Every structure is written in structure tokens, then in C-alpha cells.
Amino acid sequence: MDGFKTPPLDDFHSYSGLAHKQGDHLGTLNHYAAGPCADNQGLEGLLALVSGIIPEVAEFFEGKTVQCQRGMNLVAEKSDATANAYRTTDQDTAAHIRSIYPAPLGGIPDLGGLPGSSHLGNFTDEDVKPKDPDDASQYEAKSISHMVWTLHTNMGEGFLAGAEKLFKFCTGQSLIELLLTPLTGDFGRLEYLHVAYSALSEGLYTVTGTLRKGSWRLGSEWTGDAARGFDSYLFCWTMGMGGIGDAAAEVAKIYHDAYETVLGLVRLALRQIGTLINDDIEQLAKLAAQTAAADATIEVVGGGPEDPLADAAALLVTGVELYRMYKIVNRIVTVVNAIEGTYKAIQEALHKIPDAVNAVIKAVNSPMPSIGSLIDDVEQRGFEFERTAGWSPTLGAARIGMLPAA
């Protein structure tokens, strides 16, 4: 027989059952990646710049979780096949068991030969139930959306509508389009995605840690070439899945950092808009209000209150100085240009998101970081070492390249 120590055969089946359960959890995480992590609702205005990248990134994680889900079925099948092979006693048994697993990686020790390594792990499953992000938690973003909606209504139908009409008559442009349309999106969606990817990462870390505990328990009860093949095979799966968790954590950070940066700029823009409204736009609105009586007169001769030329004529009819109107409009244009500078800064921050997330995905093809062996990581940090302080998801994401084919 291969080696000098084999686990109880029931432990192979226990590990098989554990691997199947991890496959189920990965199915749950796959649906989560296709759901909350791909949710680009409300990305209008400036946020439309990142609407396309969100489902693309989610699709990458869908593909990887499906690969791992298939892999867990393979792991379970190999574990059961090993138990069945050990039940035979013919001379080809050892060779057959060795053939079940790939050749071990260089530097992978035989866990069963390490003193004190046995019974550190277990076959206990850990549930994975990622919660949907809470839309209602984005209070500031909701407040911004309500504020923009209120201003839009006021400029479209309320007291400020007159200022909108006169500004459009003088410049050919709309204050609503210049000031408010860029802010119509749900900026809280960026933080929503941060929460979603954090939950995806945590779920992947849980699956990885659970699989590690089980593989350590089984591997520590087993010695020989086949045992080292098993240890090496599961080392690749757990490192690769941990790398997917790291990548999700990195994407979560990218969305959060963008949210903080963009939200600060949106606050600045709203302060600029508020000052403009309280000063020049209200003055322009008051000028427009003075034309109301004359509007009615001009409507009788064929104009109308919605006719910009009628408004201009009304200004002349009522004796309001056009010079004053254009002076106010020029001041508004100056401030609008400053606000557009703020919007440009928001665009630049949003443009960084696709570059950053694509860099995370491309890390799969990067050189492997020096992360030590499974033995060192477990001994120093524990089975869920990705969750410990000092671990770098930025470097760890490259481990995705270790995933075996499935």
C-alpha cells in the first residue's frame, strides 16, 4: 500500500460531504455575484460612466465561483474514489490512488508526517448567507437624490422656472441640464456595491477556511505520495479561492474609495449650486416674475407664456432693463463654469474605477506573491488567515491563478 498511515475511510466520505456543501455555498455566492454585485440601477447622470463596468466585473466573479463550484464536485469525487480504492488490497492499489491526484507541487510537505499536526482541523461546515446590502442605509446619498429632485421640480415648475426660461433665452442652454442632470444618479450605489463585494469576499473566505480545516484534518491523518498529492491539490484550491476572496475585497475597496471621493465632490457642487440659487438664480427668477402680467397681454396677440420671445418682449413692455438681466446671466455663467470644473473632477474619479477593477482582474496573470506555504500560513495565522491583520488582499489576489482546471 502507498505510505504507512491512512485515515479512517469514513473520514474520506466526511470530507466528500464537506466539499459538496462548499459547492452549495459557492452556488449561493455565484447567485450573489450575479445579483447585488452586478446591480447598476440608478447610475444616471455622471454615474453613467461606470454603468457598463459593473456587470462586467460581476461576470468575472460569476465565472470563478462556477469554476470553484465544479471543482468541489471533483474534490468530493476524488475523496470518495480514494476511500473506495483503499478498500481493495491488490498490488495496483497504491498506483491507482496516486493517479487520483495530480503530482504534488515542489515544497509541499506531507502533513501526516508533521509532529502534532493531527486533529487540528475538522469536518464542520460553516454556513454562508451573504445579506443583500441595505439601500435604506445610504442616508446621505438618498438625501442628495431628494435635494436634486426638489431643485429639478422647482426649476421646471416652481418659482425658479422663470429663471430657467430666461437663462435658456439668453444662452440657449438649460440650467437644469447644466446643474442638476449630472447629479440625478444614485451615488449610494457605489457604497451599495462596496457592501456587496465585502459580503462576497467574506463568503469566499468562509468557504476557503472551512475547506482548509477539512483538508488539514484529512491530510494530517494520511502519509505517502498520494497524501502529498491530496495536500498539494487542496492547497491549490484553497489558495485560489482565497485569492478570489482577496480580489472581491479589493473591488469592494475600490467602490468605497470612489464613493467617498465622489460624495465629497458632490457635496461641494451642491454648496456651489445652493449659493448660486440663493443669489443670482433667485434674482433672475424675480425678474421673470415681473413679466407675468405682460405675458398675459402678449398671449392675446399670439405669443404665450411659454414663448421665450414673448418673455423678452414682456421685459421690454414692463420696462425691465435687459442689461440687468444679461448681467445676472453672465454671473450665473461664471459660477456654472466653476461647478462644471467640480463635475470634471467627479468624472475623473469615476474614470478610475474601470482601470482599478481591471487591474485586480489582471492580477490573475501576475507573478505569484511570496505568501509562504500552507503550513506556515496555518501555523502563524490560522485556517482563515486571509481575515487576519497584516494580510494583503492586493498581493493575495494573484493566487487566483493557482485554481486547478475544473
Short mmCIF file of C-alpha atoms in Angstrom, two decimals:
data_model
loop_
_atom_site.label_atom_id
_atom_site.label_comp_id
_atom_site.label_asym_id
_atom_site.label_seq_id
_atom_site.Cartn_x
_atom_site.Cartn_y
_atom_site.Cartn_z
CA MET A 1 0.00 0.00 0.00
CA ASP A 2 1.01 3.61 -0.57
CA GLY A 3 2.54 5.15 2.58
CA PHE A 4 2.33 3.89 6.12
CA LYS A 5 -0.76 5.65 7.51
CA THR A 6 -4.25 6.13 6.11
CA PRO A 7 -7.25 7.99 7.58
CA PRO A 8 -10.36 6.14 8.70
CA LEU A 9 -12.26 5.53 5.48
CA ASP A 10 -15.30 7.33 6.89
CA ASP A 11 -13.20 10.49 7.03
CA PHE A 12 -12.82 10.43 3.26
CA HIS A 13 -16.60 10.38 2.96
CA SER A 14 -16.93 13.09 5.62
CA TYR A 15 -14.58 15.25 3.61
CA SER A 16 -16.51 14.45 0.45
CA GLY A 17 -19.71 15.64 2.11
CA LEU A 18 -17.96 18.79 3.29
CA ALA A 19 -16.73 19.52 -0.24
CA HIS A 20 -20.25 19.08 -1.62
CA LYS A 21 -21.55 21.58 0.95
CA GLN A 22 -18.89 24.08 -0.09
CA GLY A 23 -20.09 23.62 -3.65
CA ASP A 24 -23.59 24.55 -2.49
CA HIS A 25 -22.23 27.64 -0.74
CA LEU A 26 -20.33 28.61 -3.87
CA GLY A 27 -23.60 28.31 -5.79
CA THR A 28 -25.12 30.78 -3.35
CA LEU A 29 -22.17 33.13 -3.85
CA ASN A 30 -22.48 32.77 -7.61
CA HIS A 31 -26.09 33.96 -7.47
CA TYR A 32 -24.98 36.80 -5.20
CA ALA A 33 -22.32 37.86 -7.70
CA ALA A 34 -24.96 37.84 -10.44
CA GLY A 35 -27.37 39.80 -8.23
CA PRO A 36 -26.22 42.54 -5.83
CA CYS A 37 -22.67 42.65 -7.20
CA ALA A 38 -23.99 43.27 -10.72
CA ASP A 39 -26.64 45.82 -9.72
CA ASN A 40 -26.11 49.03 -11.69
CA GLN A 41 -29.54 50.52 -11.13
CA GLY A 42 -29.75 54.27 -10.70
CA LEU A 43 -26.48 55.01 -12.47
CA GLU A 44 -27.61 58.06 -14.38
CA GLY A 45 -26.03 61.43 -14.98
CA LEU A 46 -22.31 61.37 -14.29
CA LEU A 47 -22.60 57.88 -12.85
CA ALA A 48 -23.47 56.51 -16.28
CA LEU A 49 -19.70 56.45 -16.83
CA VAL A 50 -19.42 53.31 -14.68
CA SER A 51 -22.71 51.63 -15.52
CA GLY A 52 -21.11 49.23 -18.02
CA ILE A 53 -18.14 48.07 -15.94
CA ILE A 54 -20.27 46.88 -13.02
CA PRO A 55 -21.88 43.84 -14.71
CA GLU A 56 -18.57 43.07 -16.46
CA VAL A 57 -16.72 42.79 -13.14
CA ALA A 58 -19.53 40.76 -11.61
CA GLU A 59 -19.36 38.38 -14.57
CA PHE A 60 -15.70 37.69 -13.77
CA PHE A 61 -16.62 36.63 -10.22
CA GLU A 62 -19.55 34.58 -11.51
CA GLY A 63 -17.16 32.64 -13.72
CA LYS A 64 -14.70 32.00 -10.91
CA THR A 65 -17.33 30.87 -8.41
CA VAL A 66 -18.79 28.49 -11.00
CA GLN A 67 -15.31 27.09 -11.62
CA CYS A 68 -14.85 26.52 -7.89
CA GLN A 69 -18.32 25.00 -7.57
CA ARG A 70 -17.43 22.45 -10.25
CA GLY A 71 -14.12 21.93 -8.52
CA MET A 72 -15.79 20.99 -5.25
CA ASN A 73 -17.67 18.23 -7.05
CA LEU A 74 -14.33 16.95 -8.37
CA VAL A 75 -12.76 17.12 -4.90
CA ALA A 76 -15.68 15.16 -3.46
CA GLU A 77 -15.46 12.54 -6.21
CA LYS A 78 -11.72 12.11 -5.68
CA SER A 79 -12.19 11.74 -1.93
CA ASP A 80 -14.83 9.05 -2.39
CA ALA A 81 -12.71 7.32 -5.04
CA THR A 82 -9.75 7.27 -2.65
CA ALA A 83 -11.81 5.61 0.07
CA ASN A 84 -13.10 3.02 -2.37
CA ALA A 85 -9.57 2.31 -3.62
CA TYR A 86 -8.24 1.84 -0.10
CA ARG A 87 -10.85 -0.88 0.45
CA THR A 88 -9.05 -3.07 -2.10
CA THR A 89 -5.87 -4.97 -1.35
CA ASP A 90 -4.37 -5.72 -4.77
CA GLN A 91 -0.87 -4.63 -5.67
CA ASP A 92 -2.08 -1.90 -8.02
CA THR A 93 -3.97 -0.05 -5.29
CA ALA A 94 -1.15 2.35 -4.43
CA ALA A 95 -0.57 3.31 -8.05
CA HIS A 96 -4.30 3.81 -8.58
CA ILE A 97 -4.62 6.11 -5.55
CA ARG A 98 -1.60 8.13 -6.62
CA SER A 99 -3.24 8.62 -10.03
CA ILE A 100 -6.34 10.17 -8.47
CA TYR A 101 -4.45 13.35 -7.58
CA PRO A 102 -2.02 15.47 -9.63
CA ALA A 103 1.66 15.25 -8.88
CA PRO A 104 2.44 17.28 -5.75
CA LEU A 105 3.95 20.73 -6.03
CA GLY A 106 7.55 21.13 -5.04
CA GLY A 107 7.98 22.18 -1.43
CA ILE A 108 4.64 20.80 -0.25
CA PRO A 109 5.30 18.74 2.88
CA ASP A 110 3.46 15.62 3.92
CA LEU A 111 1.06 16.89 6.60
CA GLY A 112 0.73 13.42 8.08
CA GLY A 113 4.45 13.36 8.81
CA LEU A 114 4.46 16.59 10.83
CA PRO A 115 4.57 16.10 14.61
CA GLY A 116 1.45 17.32 16.37
CA SER A 117 -0.39 18.11 13.16
CA SER A 118 -3.22 15.61 13.53
CA HIS A 119 -6.73 16.61 14.58
CA LEU A 120 -6.10 20.35 14.18
CA GLY A 121 -8.87 20.61 11.62
CA ASN A 122 -12.40 19.23 11.44
CA PHE A 123 -15.21 18.46 9.03
CA THR A 124 -17.64 21.02 10.45
CA ASP A 125 -19.46 23.11 7.89
CA GLU A 126 -19.86 26.88 8.26
CA ASP A 127 -22.99 28.42 6.77
CA VAL A 128 -22.72 31.10 4.11
CA LYS A 129 -25.62 33.55 3.81
CA PRO A 130 -24.49 36.88 2.37
CA LYS A 131 -27.07 39.58 3.11
CA ASP A 132 -28.29 41.95 0.45
CA PRO A 133 -26.96 45.46 1.02
CA ASP A 134 -29.43 47.79 2.69
CA ASP A 135 -30.44 50.56 0.28
CA ALA A 136 -32.01 52.48 3.14
CA SER A 137 -28.63 52.75 4.87
CA GLN A 138 -27.33 55.26 2.32
CA TYR A 139 -28.97 58.20 4.06
CA GLU A 140 -26.72 60.93 2.69
CA ALA A 141 -26.96 59.63 -0.86
CA LYS A 142 -30.76 59.44 -0.51
CA SER A 143 -30.77 63.00 0.82
CA ILE A 144 -28.76 64.15 -2.20
CA SER A 145 -31.19 62.45 -4.59
CA HIS A 146 -34.14 64.11 -2.85
CA MET A 147 -32.43 67.52 -2.93
CA VAL A 148 -31.68 67.24 -6.64
CA TRP A 149 -35.24 66.12 -7.35
CA THR A 150 -36.64 69.06 -5.38
CA LEU A 151 -34.45 71.57 -7.23
CA HIS A 152 -35.34 69.96 -10.56
CA THR A 153 -39.05 70.32 -9.76
CA ASN A 154 -38.63 73.93 -8.63
CA MET A 155 -36.71 74.90 -11.77
CA GLY A 156 -39.12 73.02 -14.01
CA GLU A 157 -42.42 74.05 -12.50
CA GLY A 158 -41.86 76.20 -9.40
CA PHE A 159 -40.65 79.71 -8.65
CA LEU A 160 -37.26 79.12 -10.29
CA ALA A 161 -38.86 78.07 -13.59
CA GLY A 162 -38.77 81.67 -14.73
CA ALA A 163 -35.02 81.80 -14.22
CA GLU A 164 -34.67 78.61 -16.27
CA LYS A 165 -36.63 80.20 -19.14
CA LEU A 166 -34.71 83.48 -19.17
CA PHE A 167 -31.33 81.74 -18.90
CA LYS A 168 -32.23 79.50 -21.82
CA PHE A 169 -33.37 82.52 -23.83
CA CYS A 170 -30.06 84.32 -23.21
CA THR A 171 -27.66 81.38 -23.60
CA GLY A 172 -29.53 78.65 -25.42
CA GLN A 173 -28.74 76.30 -22.54
CA SER A 174 -30.72 74.87 -19.66
CA LEU A 175 -29.81 75.41 -16.01
CA ILE A 176 -31.47 72.08 -15.26
CA GLU A 177 -29.25 70.27 -17.75
CA LEU A 178 -26.10 72.09 -16.68
CA LEU A 179 -26.53 71.94 -12.91
CA LEU A 180 -28.87 69.11 -11.99
CA THR A 181 -28.87 66.41 -14.68
CA PRO A 182 -25.26 65.39 -13.85
CA LEU A 183 -26.36 64.70 -10.25
CA THR A 184 -29.51 62.70 -10.99
CA GLY A 185 -27.89 59.31 -10.36
CA ASP A 186 -27.93 57.26 -7.17
CA PHE A 187 -24.49 57.92 -5.71
CA GLY A 188 -25.29 55.48 -2.92
CA ARG A 189 -25.00 52.67 -5.48
CA LEU A 190 -21.20 52.86 -5.16
CA GLU A 191 -21.40 52.19 -1.42
CA TYR A 192 -24.04 49.51 -2.07
CA LEU A 193 -21.51 47.74 -4.31
CA HIS A 194 -18.83 48.12 -1.64
CA VAL A 195 -21.06 46.32 0.86
CA ALA A 196 -21.98 43.67 -1.72
CA TYR A 197 -18.38 42.82 -2.61
CA SER A 198 -17.37 42.83 1.05
CA ALA A 199 -20.08 40.22 1.68
CA LEU A 200 -18.93 38.20 -1.34
CA SER A 201 -15.36 38.31 -0.06
CA GLU A 202 -16.39 37.20 3.42
CA GLY A 203 -18.39 34.32 1.97
CA LEU A 204 -15.41 33.16 -0.09
CA TYR A 205 -13.13 33.39 2.95
CA THR A 206 -15.59 31.27 4.93
CA VAL A 207 -15.72 28.56 2.24
CA THR A 208 -11.93 28.62 1.93
CA GLY A 209 -11.37 28.36 5.67
CA THR A 210 -13.87 25.51 6.01
CA LEU A 211 -12.28 23.56 3.18
CA ARG A 212 -8.84 24.18 4.69
CA LYS A 213 -9.89 22.82 8.08
CA GLY A 214 -11.24 19.68 6.48
CA SER A 215 -8.27 19.13 4.18
CA TRP A 216 -5.84 19.64 7.06
CA ARG A 217 -7.72 17.10 9.17
CA LEU A 218 -7.73 14.51 6.39
CA GLY A 219 -4.19 15.26 5.24
CA SER A 220 -2.74 15.05 8.75
CA GLU A 221 -4.15 11.52 9.11
CA TRP A 222 -2.50 10.36 5.90
CA THR A 223 1.05 9.88 4.66
CA GLY A 224 2.72 8.89 1.41
CA ASP A 225 2.81 10.10 -2.18
CA ALA A 226 -0.96 10.07 -2.60
CA ALA A 227 -1.33 12.08 0.62
CA ARG A 228 1.11 14.70 -0.66
CA GLY A 229 -0.81 14.79 -3.94
CA PHE A 230 -4.02 15.43 -1.98
CA ASP A 231 -2.36 18.10 0.18
CA SER A 232 -0.99 19.83 -2.90
CA TYR A 233 -4.28 19.64 -4.83
CA LEU A 234 -6.28 21.16 -1.99
CA PHE A 235 -3.55 23.71 -1.36
CA CYS A 236 -4.15 24.98 -4.90
CA TRP A 237 -7.93 25.06 -4.48
CA THR A 238 -7.89 26.86 -1.15
CA MET A 239 -5.22 29.32 -2.23
CA GLY A 240 -7.10 30.04 -5.45
CA MET A 241 -10.44 30.53 -3.71
CA GLY A 242 -8.78 32.69 -1.10
CA GLY A 243 -7.41 34.74 -3.99
CA ILE A 244 -10.93 35.27 -5.34
CA GLY A 245 -11.94 36.50 -1.88
CA ASP A 246 -8.98 38.87 -1.94
CA ALA A 247 -9.99 40.17 -5.37
CA ALA A 248 -13.55 40.78 -4.13
CA ALA A 249 -12.16 42.62 -1.11
CA GLU A 250 -10.07 44.80 -3.43
CA VAL A 251 -13.06 45.60 -5.64
CA ALA A 252 -15.07 46.46 -2.53
CA LYS A 253 -12.36 48.91 -1.50
CA ILE A 254 -12.30 50.48 -4.97
CA TYR A 255 -16.04 51.16 -4.84
CA HIS A 256 -15.82 52.52 -1.30
CA ASP A 257 -12.92 54.84 -2.06
CA ALA A 258 -14.72 56.11 -5.17
CA TYR A 259 -17.88 56.67 -3.11
CA GLU A 260 -16.02 58.74 -0.53
CA THR A 261 -14.22 60.81 -3.17
CA VAL A 262 -17.26 61.38 -5.35
CA LEU A 263 -19.56 62.14 -2.45
CA GLY A 264 -17.19 64.85 -1.22
CA LEU A 265 -17.21 66.45 -4.68
CA VAL A 266 -21.00 66.18 -4.91
CA ARG A 267 -21.29 67.98 -1.57
CA LEU A 268 -19.07 70.75 -2.97
CA ALA A 269 -21.18 71.00 -6.13
CA LEU A 270 -24.40 71.23 -4.10
CA ARG A 271 -22.93 74.01 -1.95
CA GLN A 272 -21.96 75.87 -5.11
CA ILE A 273 -25.44 75.36 -6.56
CA GLY A 274 -27.09 76.43 -3.32
CA THR A 275 -25.12 79.67 -3.20
CA LEU A 276 -25.92 80.33 -6.87
CA ILE A 277 -29.63 79.73 -6.34
CA ASN A 278 -29.83 81.91 -3.26
CA ASP A 279 -28.18 84.77 -5.12
CA ASP A 280 -28.26 85.19 -8.89
CA ILE A 281 -30.77 82.50 -9.90
CA GLU A 282 -33.36 83.88 -7.47
CA GLN A 283 -32.72 87.38 -8.80
CA LEU A 284 -33.28 86.11 -12.33
CA ALA A 285 -36.44 84.34 -11.18
CA LYS A 286 -37.76 87.59 -9.68
CA LEU A 287 -37.12 89.36 -12.97
CA ALA A 288 -39.08 86.62 -14.72
CA ALA A 289 -41.93 87.03 -12.25
CA GLN A 290 -42.23 90.71 -13.15
CA THR A 291 -43.16 89.70 -16.71
CA ALA A 292 -46.16 87.64 -15.67
CA ALA A 293 -48.74 90.34 -16.25
CA ALA A 294 -47.24 91.30 -19.59
CA ASP A 295 -47.14 87.62 -20.61
CA ALA A 296 -50.90 87.53 -20.44
CA THR A 297 -51.14 90.60 -22.67
CA ILE A 298 -48.77 89.15 -25.28
CA GLU A 299 -50.65 85.83 -25.28
CA VAL A 300 -53.69 87.71 -26.61
CA VAL A 301 -51.72 88.87 -29.68
CA GLY A 302 -50.29 85.43 -30.44
CA GLY A 303 -47.32 84.94 -28.12
CA GLY A 304 -47.68 82.94 -24.96
CA PRO A 305 -46.17 82.45 -21.51
CA GLU A 306 -44.06 79.53 -22.79
CA ASP A 307 -42.62 81.55 -25.68
CA PRO A 308 -39.07 82.88 -24.93
CA LEU A 309 -39.56 85.73 -27.38
CA ALA A 310 -42.76 86.65 -25.63
CA ASP A 311 -40.86 86.74 -22.33
CA ALA A 312 -38.22 89.03 -23.83
CA ALA A 313 -40.88 91.29 -25.27
CA ALA A 314 -42.62 91.29 -21.92
CA LEU A 315 -39.44 92.55 -20.29
CA LEU A 316 -39.41 95.48 -22.70
CA VAL A 317 -43.12 96.11 -22.27
CA THR A 318 -42.83 96.28 -18.48
CA GLY A 319 -39.73 98.46 -18.65
CA VAL A 320 -37.35 96.00 -17.02
CA GLU A 321 -33.79 96.61 -18.18
CA LEU A 322 -32.44 93.85 -20.39
CA TYR A 323 -28.95 94.95 -19.38
CA ARG A 324 -29.64 93.91 -15.80
CA MET A 325 -30.89 90.51 -16.94
CA TYR A 326 -27.81 89.82 -19.03
CA LYS A 327 -25.55 90.95 -16.23
CA ILE A 328 -27.14 88.42 -13.88
CA VAL A 329 -26.92 85.73 -16.55
CA ASN A 330 -23.22 86.43 -17.06
CA ARG A 331 -22.60 85.99 -13.33
CA ILE A 332 -24.52 82.70 -13.42
CA VAL A 333 -22.43 81.50 -16.38
CA THR A 334 -19.23 82.20 -14.43
CA VAL A 335 -20.40 80.11 -11.47
CA VAL A 336 -21.75 77.36 -13.75
CA ASN A 337 -18.27 77.08 -15.27
CA ALA A 338 -16.80 76.60 -11.78
CA ILE A 339 -19.38 73.93 -11.00
CA GLU A 340 -18.56 72.17 -14.26
CA GLY A 341 -14.97 72.05 -13.01
CA THR A 342 -16.26 70.13 -9.98
CA TYR A 343 -18.17 67.79 -12.30
CA LYS A 344 -15.00 67.19 -14.28
CA ALA A 345 -13.27 66.13 -11.05
CA ILE A 346 -16.15 63.70 -10.39
CA GLN A 347 -15.74 62.28 -13.90
CA GLU A 348 -12.03 61.77 -13.31
CA ALA A 349 -12.73 59.91 -10.07
CA LEU A 350 -15.29 57.70 -11.81
CA HIS A 351 -12.95 57.00 -14.73
CA LYS A 352 -10.51 55.45 -12.24
CA ILE A 353 -12.98 52.71 -11.28
CA PRO A 354 -12.74 50.64 -14.50
CA ASP A 355 -8.95 50.93 -14.54
CA ALA A 356 -8.69 49.86 -10.91
CA VAL A 357 -11.04 46.87 -11.11
CA ASN A 358 -9.48 45.68 -14.36
CA ALA A 359 -6.09 45.81 -12.66
CA VAL A 360 -7.44 43.49 -9.95
CA ILE A 361 -8.75 41.05 -12.53
CA LYS A 362 -5.49 41.11 -14.47
CA ALA A 363 -3.64 40.21 -11.26
CA VAL A 364 -4.50 36.61 -12.13
CA ASN A 365 -1.70 36.77 -14.67
CA SER A 366 0.76 38.45 -12.29
CA PRO A 367 3.76 36.69 -10.73
CA MET A 368 2.78 34.84 -7.58
CA PRO A 369 3.48 36.78 -4.39
CA SER A 370 5.72 35.27 -1.76
CA ILE A 371 2.98 34.05 0.57
CA GLY A 372 4.71 31.14 2.24
CA SER A 373 3.48 27.57 2.39
CA LEU A 374 0.15 26.31 3.65
CA ILE A 375 1.91 25.05 6.74
CA ASP A 376 3.41 28.42 7.63
CA ASP A 377 0.20 30.34 7.00
CA VAL A 378 -1.92 27.98 9.08
CA GLU A 379 0.60 27.79 11.91
CA GLN A 380 1.09 31.55 12.05
CA ARG A 381 -2.38 32.85 11.20
CA GLY A 382 -4.94 30.04 11.38
CA PHE A 383 -7.15 28.39 8.78
CA GLU A 384 -8.81 31.68 7.85
CA PHE A 385 -5.55 33.61 7.63
CA GLU A 386 -6.94 35.96 4.93
CA ARG A 387 -9.02 37.59 7.66
CA THR A 388 -6.07 38.32 9.93
CA ALA A 389 -4.27 41.63 10.29
CA GLY A 390 -1.30 42.07 8.02
CA TRP A 391 -2.68 40.01 5.16
CA SER A 392 -2.58 41.90 1.84
CA PRO A 393 -5.53 41.26 -0.50
CA THR A 394 -3.70 43.31 -3.11
CA LEU A 395 -0.96 40.69 -3.29
CA GLY A 396 -3.19 37.76 -2.44
CA ALA A 397 -5.49 38.28 -5.44
CA ALA A 398 -2.76 36.87 -7.70
CA ARG A 399 -3.40 33.47 -6.11
CA ILE A 400 -6.45 33.09 -8.34
CA GLY A 401 -4.00 31.80 -10.92
CA MET A 402 -3.47 28.72 -8.72
CA LEU A 403 -7.01 27.43 -9.25
CA PRO A 404 -6.93 23.95 -10.81
CA ALA A 405 -8.87 23.36 -14.00
CA ALA A 406 -12.41 22.19 -13.40
#
